[in-house]
Amino acid sequence: MAALLLTIPFTPNLSAGFEDGRLDYTVQFNGKRVDWHSFAFFVMPGEITPLRVLGQPDAEVTVTATGGELSLIGDRRWQWQAPDEPGLYPITIQPADGRPMTLNVLTKVPSSEVEDGWLGEYRIGEYPVKPLRGNPIYLPPPGKIEVWPEMMELPVSPNFTLGQFLCKQQPDHWPKYLVLREALVAKLEIILAEVNRRGIHTDSFVIMSGHRTPWYNQAIGNGRFSRHVWGGAADIFIDTNGDGRMDDLNGDGRIDMRDAQILLDIIEDLYETRKHQRLHGGLGLYGPRPHRGPFVHVDARGHEARWTVP
């Protein structure tokens, strides 16, 4: 792809009006640290999860939960036990002199309730019995997020919503079921902030494809170990004019692979910084087709993989 090395025709700055949602303190929940004003976590029924507030050393902090059992276990340390019923159970962290953080915690439906590839009347399909190369990230997910129409706009982070990641199958059926990894959501927020810092203003990415059930993934002819099946991948593009295709990022009057290359190059540059080396994962560059524009595949597999589909 050396022929596609381009200069981004934008002035690097913080794009006007973009809000990255960062706070001046961090919360550690279930071993993961976040500093955004809203973020979603996905847990199993009855799961006990530690919560810790980092930063704000001199401020009183109040933590409240709308369901489950919340217990104070130490200085700025709590533990929360999820309810047995699937659903949304927000937890709010409120420093006395700071902005609140909302953790939109969703209790999942156990995958043991899938029967013959179906969860109720929603088709799931079958996950591979043996993980790829013995890698545990390819084990069948233990649970599924139950999604109803009123949850489509639920923030999973400051600039992404739950509905953006749904599989495209059975559009009129509810509830739907979703698998989503927190690591992917965090990665997309970090990439989005960097894109805006480079001077390309966009409030979010279009997620052309997020989660795919094993059944749907097979039906469209994709490989059985696609990271989409485990909720760890997203096919994204920038569409600020709402025409359903990648924007003309290089300003040449055409929508083609060179525009997707600009987005991919920004992501690669981000990965090379010491602060974000942990973000390494899969990156794929895809050219346009008659029914869609070019896009970039991003995933959180935890090791580097690169490919191009002209």
PDB file of C-alpha atoms in Angstrom:
ATOM      1  CA  MET A   1       0.000   0.000   0.000  1.00  0.00           C
ATOM      2  CA  ALA A   2       3.032   2.320  -0.303  1.00  0.00           C
ATOM      3  CA  ALA A   3       1.429   4.070  -3.277  1.00  0.00           C
ATOM      4  CA  LEU A   4      -1.388   5.269  -1.050  1.00  0.00           C
ATOM      5  CA  LEU A   5       0.739   7.247   1.407  1.00  0.00           C
ATOM      6  CA  LEU A   6      -0.972  10.615   1.571  1.00  0.00           C
ATOM      7  CA  THR A   7      -0.757  13.869   3.459  1.00  0.00           C
ATOM      8  CA  ILE A   8      -3.870  14.618   5.479  1.00  0.00           C
ATOM      9  CA  PRO A   9      -5.236  17.970   4.202  1.00  0.00           C
ATOM     10  CA  PHE A  10      -6.423  19.179   7.604  1.00  0.00           C
ATOM     11  CA  THR A  11      -4.910  21.442  10.227  1.00  0.00           C
ATOM     12  CA  PRO A  12      -4.147  19.439  13.389  1.00  0.00           C
ATOM     13  CA  ASN A  13      -6.130  20.874  16.283  1.00  0.00           C
ATOM     14  CA  LEU A  14      -8.928  19.937  18.631  1.00  0.00           C
ATOM     15  CA  SER A  15     -11.992  20.012  16.396  1.00  0.00           C
ATOM     16  CA  ALA A  16     -14.499  22.624  17.475  1.00  0.00           C
ATOM     17  CA  GLY A  17     -17.334  21.218  19.514  1.00  0.00           C
ATOM     18  CA  PHE A  18     -15.894  17.743  20.043  1.00  0.00           C
ATOM     19  CA  GLU A  19     -16.233  16.449  23.592  1.00  0.00           C
ATOM     20  CA  ASP A  20     -14.086  13.458  24.495  1.00  0.00           C
ATOM     21  CA  GLY A  21     -15.899  12.944  27.798  1.00  0.00           C
ATOM     22  CA  ARG A  22     -12.761  12.617  29.914  1.00  0.00           C
ATOM     23  CA  LEU A  23     -12.894  13.314  33.644  1.00  0.00           C
ATOM     24  CA  ASP A  24     -10.119  14.237  36.087  1.00  0.00           C
ATOM     25  CA  TYR A  25     -10.408  10.970  37.971  1.00  0.00           C
ATOM     26  CA  THR A  26     -10.468   7.266  37.137  1.00  0.00           C
ATOM     27  CA  VAL A  27     -12.716   4.407  38.187  1.00  0.00           C
ATOM     28  CA  GLN A  28     -11.564   0.812  38.203  1.00  0.00           C
ATOM     29  CA  PHE A  29     -14.433  -1.615  37.699  1.00  0.00           C
ATOM     30  CA  ASN A  30     -13.964  -5.336  37.266  1.00  0.00           C
ATOM     31  CA  GLY A  31     -10.239  -4.795  36.748  1.00  0.00           C
ATOM     32  CA  LYS A  32     -10.664  -2.228  33.952  1.00  0.00           C
ATOM     33  CA  ARG A  33      -9.909   1.481  34.360  1.00  0.00           C
ATOM     34  CA  VAL A  34     -11.977   4.215  32.699  1.00  0.00           C
ATOM     35  CA  ASP A  35     -12.020   8.005  32.988  1.00  0.00           C
ATOM     36  CA  TRP A  36     -14.965   8.822  30.699  1.00  0.00           C
ATOM     37  CA  HIS A  37     -18.167  10.323  32.113  1.00  0.00           C
ATOM     38  CA  SER A  38     -20.131   7.306  30.869  1.00  0.00           C
ATOM     39  CA  PHE A  39     -19.105   3.772  30.065  1.00  0.00           C
ATOM     40  CA  ALA A  40     -20.817   0.386  29.844  1.00  0.00           C
ATOM     41  CA  PHE A  41     -19.762  -2.862  31.460  1.00  0.00           C
ATOM     42  CA  PHE A  42     -21.214  -6.299  30.868  1.00  0.00           C
ATOM     43  CA  VAL A  43     -21.425  -8.848  33.697  1.00  0.00           C
ATOM     44  CA  MET A  44     -22.994 -12.189  34.467  1.00  0.00           C
ATOM     45  CA  PRO A  45     -25.958 -12.610  36.859  1.00  0.00           C
ATOM     46  CA  GLY A  46     -24.818 -12.636  40.470  1.00  0.00           C
ATOM     47  CA  GLU A  47     -21.258 -11.700  39.549  1.00  0.00           C
ATOM     48  CA  ILE A  48     -19.348  -9.859  42.281  1.00  0.00           C
ATOM     49  CA  THR A  49     -17.321  -6.974  40.898  1.00  0.00           C
ATOM     50  CA  PRO A  50     -14.830  -4.717  42.737  1.00  0.00           C
ATOM     51  CA  LEU A  51     -15.081  -0.940  42.218  1.00  0.00           C
ATOM     52  CA  ARG A  52     -12.372   1.564  43.137  1.00  0.00           C
ATOM     53  CA  VAL A  53     -12.165   5.350  42.690  1.00  0.00           C
ATOM     54  CA  LEU A  54      -8.705   6.692  41.833  1.00  0.00           C
ATOM     55  CA  GLY A  55      -7.826  10.377  41.977  1.00  0.00           C
ATOM     56  CA  GLN A  56      -9.819  13.128  43.732  1.00  0.00           C
ATOM     57  CA  PRO A  57      -7.776  12.417  46.916  1.00  0.00           C
ATOM     58  CA  ASP A  58      -9.305  15.170  49.053  1.00  0.00           C
ATOM     59  CA  ALA A  59     -12.904  14.943  47.867  1.00  0.00           C
ATOM     60  CA  GLU A  60     -15.719  12.931  49.358  1.00  0.00           C
ATOM     61  CA  VAL A  61     -17.043  10.410  46.836  1.00  0.00           C
ATOM     62  CA  THR A  62     -20.553   8.965  46.802  1.00  0.00           C
ATOM     63  CA  VAL A  63     -21.349   5.781  44.884  1.00  0.00           C
ATOM     64  CA  THR A  64     -24.962   4.723  44.267  1.00  0.00           C
ATOM     65  CA  ALA A  65     -26.404   1.735  42.421  1.00  0.00           C
ATOM     66  CA  THR A  66     -29.920   1.319  41.022  1.00  0.00           C
ATOM     67  CA  GLY A  67     -29.931  -2.427  41.558  1.00  0.00           C
ATOM     68  CA  GLY A  68     -27.861  -5.272  42.900  1.00  0.00           C
ATOM     69  CA  GLU A  69     -25.975  -5.074  46.189  1.00  0.00           C
ATOM     70  CA  LEU A  70     -23.353  -2.353  46.711  1.00  0.00           C
ATOM     71  CA  SER A  71     -21.038  -2.590  49.722  1.00  0.00           C
ATOM     72  CA  LEU A  72     -18.269  -0.296  50.963  1.00  0.00           C
ATOM     73  CA  ILE A  73     -15.222  -2.492  51.672  1.00  0.00           C
ATOM     74  CA  GLY A  74     -12.440   0.075  52.198  1.00  0.00           C
ATOM     75  CA  ASP A  75     -11.176   3.566  51.459  1.00  0.00           C
ATOM     76  CA  ARG A  76     -12.723   4.449  48.093  1.00  0.00           C
ATOM     77  CA  ARG A  77     -13.347   0.753  47.489  1.00  0.00           C
ATOM     78  CA  TRP A  78     -16.687  -0.959  46.978  1.00  0.00           C
ATOM     79  CA  GLN A  79     -17.938  -4.233  45.643  1.00  0.00           C
ATOM     80  CA  TRP A  80     -21.134  -4.723  43.709  1.00  0.00           C
ATOM     81  CA  GLN A  81     -23.064  -7.919  43.177  1.00  0.00           C
ATOM     82  CA  ALA A  82     -25.124  -8.023  40.002  1.00  0.00           C
ATOM     83  CA  PRO A  83     -28.820  -8.955  40.171  1.00  0.00           C
ATOM     84  CA  ASP A  84     -29.912 -12.323  38.846  1.00  0.00           C
ATOM     85  CA  GLU A  85     -32.259 -10.726  36.317  1.00  0.00           C
ATOM     86  CA  PRO A  86     -30.799  -9.476  33.018  1.00  0.00           C
ATOM     87  CA  GLY A  87     -31.051  -5.757  32.387  1.00  0.00           C
ATOM     88  CA  LEU A  88     -29.568  -2.324  32.928  1.00  0.00           C
ATOM     89  CA  TYR A  89     -28.331  -1.350  36.413  1.00  0.00           C
ATOM     90  CA  PRO A  90     -26.517   2.024  36.328  1.00  0.00           C
ATOM     91  CA  ILE A  91     -23.937   2.864  38.973  1.00  0.00           C
ATOM     92  CA  THR A  92     -23.181   6.561  39.622  1.00  0.00           C
ATOM     93  CA  ILE A  93     -19.907   7.870  41.027  1.00  0.00           C
ATOM     94  CA  GLN A  94     -20.223  11.440  42.343  1.00  0.00           C
ATOM     95  CA  PRO A  95     -17.222  13.336  43.768  1.00  0.00           C
ATOM     96  CA  ALA A  96     -18.275  16.196  46.048  1.00  0.00           C
ATOM     97  CA  ASP A  97     -16.523  18.754  43.845  1.00  0.00           C
ATOM     98  CA  GLY A  98     -16.434  17.060  40.445  1.00  0.00           C
ATOM     99  CA  ARG A  99     -18.491  15.750  37.556  1.00  0.00           C
ATOM    100  CA  PRO A 100     -20.295  12.432  37.963  1.00  0.00           C
ATOM    101  CA  MET A 101     -19.477   9.217  36.144  1.00  0.00           C
ATOM    102  CA  THR A 102     -22.175   6.762  35.122  1.00  0.00           C
ATOM    103  CA  LEU A 103     -21.354   3.103  34.631  1.00  0.00           C
ATOM    104  CA  ASN A 104     -24.133   1.568  32.557  1.00  0.00           C
ATOM    105  CA  VAL A 105     -23.801  -1.975  33.836  1.00  0.00           C
ATOM    106  CA  LEU A 106     -25.738  -4.598  31.909  1.00  0.00           C
ATOM    107  CA  THR A 107     -26.361  -8.041  33.379  1.00  0.00           C
ATOM    108  CA  LYS A 108     -26.246 -10.629  30.613  1.00  0.00           C
ATOM    109  CA  VAL A 109     -28.406 -13.624  29.791  1.00  0.00           C
ATOM    110  CA  PRO A 110     -26.337 -16.798  30.324  1.00  0.00           C
ATOM    111  CA  SER A 111     -25.422 -18.571  27.100  1.00  0.00           C
ATOM    112  CA  SER A 112     -26.655 -21.786  28.733  1.00  0.00           C
ATOM    113  CA  GLU A 113     -30.159 -20.548  27.828  1.00  0.00           C
ATOM    114  CA  VAL A 114     -29.392 -20.905  24.103  1.00  0.00           C
ATOM    115  CA  GLU A 115     -31.184 -24.005  22.796  1.00  0.00           C
ATOM    116  CA  ASP A 116     -30.391 -25.542  19.418  1.00  0.00           C
ATOM    117  CA  GLY A 117     -28.815 -22.283  18.309  1.00  0.00           C
ATOM    118  CA  TRP A 118     -31.761 -20.097  19.373  1.00  0.00           C
ATOM    119  CA  LEU A 119     -32.263 -17.735  22.314  1.00  0.00           C
ATOM    120  CA  GLY A 120     -36.024 -17.466  22.419  1.00  0.00           C
ATOM    121  CA  GLU A 121     -36.925 -16.584  18.836  1.00  0.00           C
ATOM    122  CA  TYR A 122     -33.583 -14.891  18.125  1.00  0.00           C
ATOM    123  CA  ARG A 123     -31.162 -16.986  16.114  1.00  0.00           C
ATOM    124  CA  ILE A 124     -27.655 -17.251  17.549  1.00  0.00           C
ATOM    125  CA  GLY A 125     -26.076 -20.233  15.802  1.00  0.00           C
ATOM    126  CA  GLU A 126     -23.149 -22.217  17.153  1.00  0.00           C
ATOM    127  CA  TYR A 127     -19.730 -21.050  18.323  1.00  0.00           C
ATOM    128  CA  PRO A 128     -16.698 -23.217  17.496  1.00  0.00           C
ATOM    129  CA  VAL A 129     -16.116 -25.792  20.222  1.00  0.00           C
ATOM    130  CA  LYS A 130     -12.318 -25.408  20.133  1.00  0.00           C
ATOM    131  CA  PRO A 131     -10.800 -21.891  20.286  1.00  0.00           C
ATOM    132  CA  LEU A 132      -8.527 -20.796  17.451  1.00  0.00           C
ATOM    133  CA  ARG A 133      -4.940 -21.881  18.203  1.00  0.00           C
ATOM    134  CA  GLY A 134      -5.996 -22.434  21.810  1.00  0.00           C
ATOM    135  CA  ASN A 135      -6.469 -18.693  22.363  1.00  0.00           C
ATOM    136  CA  PRO A 136      -9.054 -18.146  25.142  1.00  0.00           C
ATOM    137  CA  ILE A 137     -10.453 -15.011  23.473  1.00  0.00           C
ATOM    138  CA  TYR A 138     -12.111 -17.451  21.040  1.00  0.00           C
ATOM    139  CA  LEU A 139     -13.954 -19.405  23.723  1.00  0.00           C
ATOM    140  CA  PRO A 140     -17.762 -19.145  23.452  1.00  0.00           C
ATOM    141  CA  PRO A 141     -19.010 -16.014  25.279  1.00  0.00           C
ATOM    142  CA  PRO A 142     -20.580 -16.896  28.635  1.00  0.00           C
ATOM    143  CA  GLY A 143     -23.526 -14.539  28.148  1.00  0.00           C
ATOM    144  CA  LYS A 144     -25.461 -12.251  25.838  1.00  0.00           C
ATOM    145  CA  ILE A 145     -26.679  -8.670  26.352  1.00  0.00           C
ATOM    146  CA  GLU A 146     -30.456  -8.470  25.998  1.00  0.00           C
ATOM    147  CA  VAL A 147     -31.465  -5.381  24.012  1.00  0.00           C
ATOM    148  CA  TRP A 148     -34.920  -3.796  23.713  1.00  0.00           C
ATOM    149  CA  PRO A 149     -35.873  -0.834  21.471  1.00  0.00           C
ATOM    150  CA  GLU A 150     -35.663   1.683  24.345  1.00  0.00           C
ATOM    151  CA  MET A 151     -32.012   0.685  24.888  1.00  0.00           C
ATOM    152  CA  MET A 152     -30.802   1.585  21.400  1.00  0.00           C
ATOM    153  CA  GLU A 153     -29.549   5.027  22.464  1.00  0.00           C
ATOM    154  CA  LEU A 154     -27.999   3.834  25.722  1.00  0.00           C
ATOM    155  CA  PRO A 155     -24.455   5.248  25.942  1.00  0.00           C
ATOM    156  CA  VAL A 156     -21.756   2.614  26.097  1.00  0.00           C
ATOM    157  CA  SER A 157     -19.243   5.507  26.123  1.00  0.00           C
ATOM    158  CA  PRO A 158     -19.473   9.277  25.568  1.00  0.00           C
ATOM    159  CA  ASN A 159     -19.760   9.013  21.772  1.00  0.00           C
ATOM    160  CA  PHE A 160     -21.112   5.527  21.037  1.00  0.00           C
ATOM    161  CA  THR A 161     -24.428   3.843  21.797  1.00  0.00           C
ATOM    162  CA  LEU A 162     -25.494   0.248  22.319  1.00  0.00           C
ATOM    163  CA  GLY A 163     -27.608   0.219  19.166  1.00  0.00           C
ATOM    164  CA  GLN A 164     -24.612   0.970  16.936  1.00  0.00           C
ATOM    165  CA  PHE A 165     -23.176  -2.489  17.612  1.00  0.00           C
ATOM    166  CA  LEU A 166     -26.240  -4.674  17.013  1.00  0.00           C
ATOM    167  CA  CYS A 167     -26.210  -7.478  14.478  1.00  0.00           C
ATOM    168  CA  LYS A 168     -28.244  -6.680  11.339  1.00  0.00           C
ATOM    169  CA  GLN A 169     -30.330  -9.844  11.424  1.00  0.00           C
ATOM    170  CA  GLN A 170     -34.056 -10.038  12.271  1.00  0.00           C
ATOM    171  CA  PRO A 171     -34.580  -6.251  12.171  1.00  0.00           C
ATOM    172  CA  ASP A 172     -38.167  -6.351  13.484  1.00  0.00           C
ATOM    173  CA  HIS A 173     -37.619  -8.884  16.263  1.00  0.00           C
ATOM    174  CA  TRP A 174     -37.191  -7.922  19.938  1.00  0.00           C
ATOM    175  CA  PRO A 175     -35.432  -8.570  22.163  1.00  0.00           C
ATOM    176  CA  LYS A 176     -32.167  -8.848  20.296  1.00  0.00           C
ATOM    177  CA  TYR A 177     -28.997 -10.285  21.794  1.00  0.00           C
ATOM    178  CA  LEU A 178     -25.547  -8.772  21.583  1.00  0.00           C
ATOM    179  CA  VAL A 179     -21.965  -9.621  22.494  1.00  0.00           C
ATOM    180  CA  LEU A 180     -19.695  -6.607  23.008  1.00  0.00           C
ATOM    181  CA  ARG A 181     -16.236  -6.239  24.524  1.00  0.00           C
ATOM    182  CA  GLU A 182     -15.425  -3.195  26.645  1.00  0.00           C
ATOM    183  CA  ALA A 183     -11.931  -3.130  25.108  1.00  0.00           C
ATOM    184  CA  LEU A 184     -13.390  -2.434  21.644  1.00  0.00           C
ATOM    185  CA  VAL A 185     -15.532   0.445  22.899  1.00  0.00           C
ATOM    186  CA  ALA A 186     -12.554   2.040  24.679  1.00  0.00           C
ATOM    187  CA  LYS A 187     -10.426   1.637  21.569  1.00  0.00           C
ATOM    188  CA  LEU A 188     -13.004   3.365  19.364  1.00  0.00           C
ATOM    189  CA  GLU A 189     -13.255   6.310  21.789  1.00  0.00           C
ATOM    190  CA  ILE A 190      -9.477   6.759  21.770  1.00  0.00           C
ATOM    191  CA  ILE A 191      -9.341   6.594  17.968  1.00  0.00           C
ATOM    192  CA  LEU A 192     -12.252   9.039  17.647  1.00  0.00           C
ATOM    193  CA  ALA A 193     -10.511  11.583  19.887  1.00  0.00           C
ATOM    194  CA  GLU A 194      -7.335  11.296  17.819  1.00  0.00           C
ATOM    195  CA  VAL A 195      -9.232  11.758  14.541  1.00  0.00           C
ATOM    196  CA  ASN A 196     -10.749  14.961  15.924  1.00  0.00           C
ATOM    197  CA  ARG A 197      -7.368  16.094  17.243  1.00  0.00           C
ATOM    198  CA  ARG A 198      -6.054  15.747  13.684  1.00  0.00           C
ATOM    199  CA  GLY A 199      -8.711  18.209  12.547  1.00  0.00           C
ATOM    200  CA  ILE A 200     -11.301  15.836  11.090  1.00  0.00           C
ATOM    201  CA  HIS A 201     -14.476  16.724  12.959  1.00  0.00           C
ATOM    202  CA  THR A 202     -16.876  13.866  13.521  1.00  0.00           C
ATOM    203  CA  ASP A 203     -19.075  13.190  16.546  1.00  0.00           C
ATOM    204  CA  SER A 204     -18.820   9.427  16.099  1.00  0.00           C
ATOM    205  CA  PHE A 205     -18.003   6.762  13.523  1.00  0.00           C
ATOM    206  CA  VAL A 206     -20.557   4.925  11.459  1.00  0.00           C
ATOM    207  CA  ILE A 207     -20.308   1.305  12.574  1.00  0.00           C
ATOM    208  CA  MET A 208     -21.178  -0.514   9.382  1.00  0.00           C
ATOM    209  CA  SER A 209     -20.833  -3.862  11.107  1.00  0.00           C
ATOM    210  CA  GLY A 210     -20.409  -4.514  14.821  1.00  0.00           C
ATOM    211  CA  HIS A 211     -21.443  -7.758  16.471  1.00  0.00           C
ATOM    212  CA  ARG A 212     -22.484 -10.672  14.282  1.00  0.00           C
ATOM    213  CA  THR A 213     -24.066 -13.815  15.612  1.00  0.00           C
ATOM    214  CA  PRO A 214     -22.328 -17.000  14.422  1.00  0.00           C
ATOM    215  CA  TRP A 215     -25.404 -17.752  12.320  1.00  0.00           C
ATOM    216  CA  TYR A 216     -25.435 -14.351  10.604  1.00  0.00           C
ATOM    217  CA  ASN A 217     -21.669 -14.345  10.130  1.00  0.00           C
ATOM    218  CA  GLN A 218     -21.862 -17.702   8.354  1.00  0.00           C
ATOM    219  CA  ALA A 219     -24.875 -16.603   6.304  1.00  0.00           C
ATOM    220  CA  ILE A 220     -22.930 -13.677   4.788  1.00  0.00           C
ATOM    221  CA  GLY A 221     -19.963 -15.914   4.020  1.00  0.00           C
ATOM    222  CA  ASN A 222     -17.429 -14.732   6.594  1.00  0.00           C
ATOM    223  CA  GLY A 223     -14.859 -16.861   8.421  1.00  0.00           C
ATOM    224  CA  ARG A 224     -16.044 -18.627  11.566  1.00  0.00           C
ATOM    225  CA  PHE A 225     -13.327 -17.000  13.710  1.00  0.00           C
ATOM    226  CA  SER A 226     -14.148 -13.413  12.759  1.00  0.00           C
ATOM    227  CA  ARG A 227     -13.706 -11.158  15.801  1.00  0.00           C
ATOM    228  CA  HIS A 228     -17.147  -9.692  15.026  1.00  0.00           C
ATOM    229  CA  VAL A 229     -18.669 -12.924  16.367  1.00  0.00           C
ATOM    230  CA  TRP A 230     -17.111 -12.300  19.794  1.00  0.00           C
ATOM    231  CA  GLY A 231     -18.105  -8.614  19.915  1.00  0.00           C
ATOM    232  CA  GLY A 232     -14.516  -7.464  19.508  1.00  0.00           C
ATOM    233  CA  ALA A 233     -14.553  -5.857  16.051  1.00  0.00           C
ATOM    234  CA  ALA A 234     -16.147  -2.960  14.191  1.00  0.00           C
ATOM    235  CA  ASP A 235     -16.105  -1.896  10.548  1.00  0.00           C
ATOM    236  CA  ILE A 236     -16.060   1.893  10.626  1.00  0.00           C
ATOM    237  CA  PHE A 237     -16.068   4.964   8.418  1.00  0.00           C
ATOM    238  CA  ILE A 238     -16.535   8.716   8.772  1.00  0.00           C
ATOM    239  CA  ASP A 239     -19.795  10.124   7.386  1.00  0.00           C
ATOM    240  CA  THR A 240     -20.470  13.721   8.390  1.00  0.00           C
ATOM    241  CA  ASN A 241     -22.788  14.532   5.462  1.00  0.00           C
ATOM    242  CA  GLY A 242     -25.116  11.589   6.095  1.00  0.00           C
ATOM    243  CA  ASP A 243     -24.933  10.012   2.645  1.00  0.00           C
ATOM    244  CA  GLY A 244     -24.107   6.582   4.055  1.00  0.00           C
ATOM    245  CA  ARG A 245     -20.567   6.457   2.670  1.00  0.00           C
ATOM    246  CA  MET A 246     -17.074   7.454   3.717  1.00  0.00           C
ATOM    247  CA  ASP A 247     -16.412  11.203   3.440  1.00  0.00           C
ATOM    248  CA  ASP A 248     -13.982  12.585   0.882  1.00  0.00           C
ATOM    249  CA  LEU A 249     -11.197  12.946   3.434  1.00  0.00           C
ATOM    250  CA  ASN A 250      -8.420  13.815   0.969  1.00  0.00           C
ATOM    251  CA  GLY A 251     -10.523  16.354  -0.938  1.00  0.00           C
ATOM    252  CA  ASP A 252      -9.946  14.901  -4.408  1.00  0.00           C
ATOM    253  CA  GLY A 253     -13.651  14.750  -5.282  1.00  0.00           C
ATOM    254  CA  ARG A 254     -13.819  10.950  -5.142  1.00  0.00           C
ATOM    255  CA  ILE A 255     -14.752   8.417  -2.491  1.00  0.00           C
ATOM    256  CA  ASP A 256     -12.244   5.592  -2.700  1.00  0.00           C
ATOM    257  CA  MET A 257      -9.681   3.557  -0.838  1.00  0.00           C
ATOM    258  CA  ARG A 258      -7.430   6.566  -0.346  1.00  0.00           C
ATOM    259  CA  ASP A 259      -9.987   8.099   1.999  1.00  0.00           C
ATOM    260  CA  ALA A 260     -10.097   4.939   4.129  1.00  0.00           C
ATOM    261  CA  GLN A 261      -6.289   4.905   4.064  1.00  0.00           C
ATOM    262  CA  ILE A 262      -6.238   8.298   5.801  1.00  0.00           C
ATOM    263  CA  LEU A 263      -8.301   6.904   8.658  1.00  0.00           C
ATOM    264  CA  LEU A 264      -6.149   3.792   8.861  1.00  0.00           C
ATOM    265  CA  ASP A 265      -2.926   5.843   8.906  1.00  0.00           C
ATOM    266  CA  ILE A 266      -4.209   7.907  11.843  1.00  0.00           C
ATOM    267  CA  ILE A 267      -4.915   4.694  13.744  1.00  0.00           C
ATOM    268  CA  GLU A 268      -1.483   3.249  12.923  1.00  0.00           C
ATOM    269  CA  ASP A 269       0.208   6.458  14.100  1.00  0.00           C
ATOM    270  CA  LEU A 270      -1.752   6.239  17.341  1.00  0.00           C
ATOM    271  CA  TYR A 271      -0.654   2.643  17.901  1.00  0.00           C
ATOM    272  CA  GLU A 272       2.989   3.679  17.597  1.00  0.00           C
ATOM    273  CA  THR A 273       2.818   6.033  20.563  1.00  0.00           C
ATOM    274  CA  ARG A 274       4.066   4.523  23.814  1.00  0.00           C
ATOM    275  CA  LYS A 275       0.859   5.485  25.606  1.00  0.00           C
ATOM    276  CA  HIS A 276      -1.327   3.503  23.222  1.00  0.00           C
ATOM    277  CA  GLN A 277       0.808   0.503  22.271  1.00  0.00           C
ATOM    278  CA  ARG A 278      -1.622  -1.665  24.241  1.00  0.00           C
ATOM    279  CA  LEU A 279      -4.253  -0.872  21.599  1.00  0.00           C
ATOM    280  CA  HIS A 280      -2.602  -3.089  18.994  1.00  0.00           C
ATOM    281  CA  GLY A 281      -5.016  -5.425  17.281  1.00  0.00           C
ATOM    282  CA  GLY A 282      -6.410  -6.142  13.855  1.00  0.00           C
ATOM    283  CA  LEU A 283      -6.613  -3.440  11.181  1.00  0.00           C
ATOM    284  CA  GLY A 284      -8.089  -4.103   7.761  1.00  0.00           C
ATOM    285  CA  LEU A 285      -8.437  -1.739   4.791  1.00  0.00           C
ATOM    286  CA  TYR A 286     -11.398  -2.367   2.485  1.00  0.00           C
ATOM    287  CA  GLY A 287     -12.092  -0.769  -0.874  1.00  0.00           C
ATOM    288  CA  PRO A 288     -15.530   0.326  -2.110  1.00  0.00           C
ATOM    289  CA  ARG A 289     -18.229  -1.814  -3.696  1.00  0.00           C
ATOM    290  CA  PRO A 290     -21.325  -0.750  -5.644  1.00  0.00           C
ATOM    291  CA  HIS A 291     -23.520  -1.029  -2.522  1.00  0.00           C
ATOM    292  CA  ARG A 292     -21.110   0.635  -0.044  1.00  0.00           C
ATOM    293  CA  GLY A 293     -18.064   2.810   0.300  1.00  0.00           C
ATOM    294  CA  PRO A 294     -14.605   2.003   1.674  1.00  0.00           C
ATOM    295  CA  PHE A 295     -14.103   1.337   5.373  1.00  0.00           C
ATOM    296  CA  VAL A 296     -11.603   0.274   8.023  1.00  0.00           C
ATOM    297  CA  HIS A 297     -11.900  -2.835  10.180  1.00  0.00           C
ATOM    298  CA  VAL A 298     -10.751  -2.342  13.792  1.00  0.00           C
ATOM    299  CA  ASP A 299     -10.594  -5.076  16.403  1.00  0.00           C
ATOM    300  CA  ALA A 300      -9.340  -5.698  19.920  1.00  0.00           C
ATOM    301  CA  ARG A 301      -7.787  -9.150  19.500  1.00  0.00           C
ATOM    302  CA  GLY A 302      -4.731  -8.122  21.532  1.00  0.00           C
ATOM    303  CA  HIS A 303      -2.085  -8.830  18.899  1.00  0.00           C
ATOM    304  CA  GLU A 304      -1.202  -7.274  15.560  1.00  0.00           C
ATOM    305  CA  ALA A 305      -2.863  -8.374  12.323  1.00  0.00           C
ATOM    306  CA  ARG A 306      -3.001  -6.426   9.038  1.00  0.00           C
ATOM    307  CA  TRP A 307      -4.725  -7.012   5.716  1.00  0.00           C
ATOM    308  CA  THR A 308      -6.064  -5.199   2.659  1.00  0.00           C
ATOM    309  CA  VAL A 309      -9.052  -6.043   0.462  1.00  0.00           C
ATOM    310  CA  PRO A 310      -9.000  -3.723  -2.605  1.00  0.00           C
TER     311      PRO A 310
END
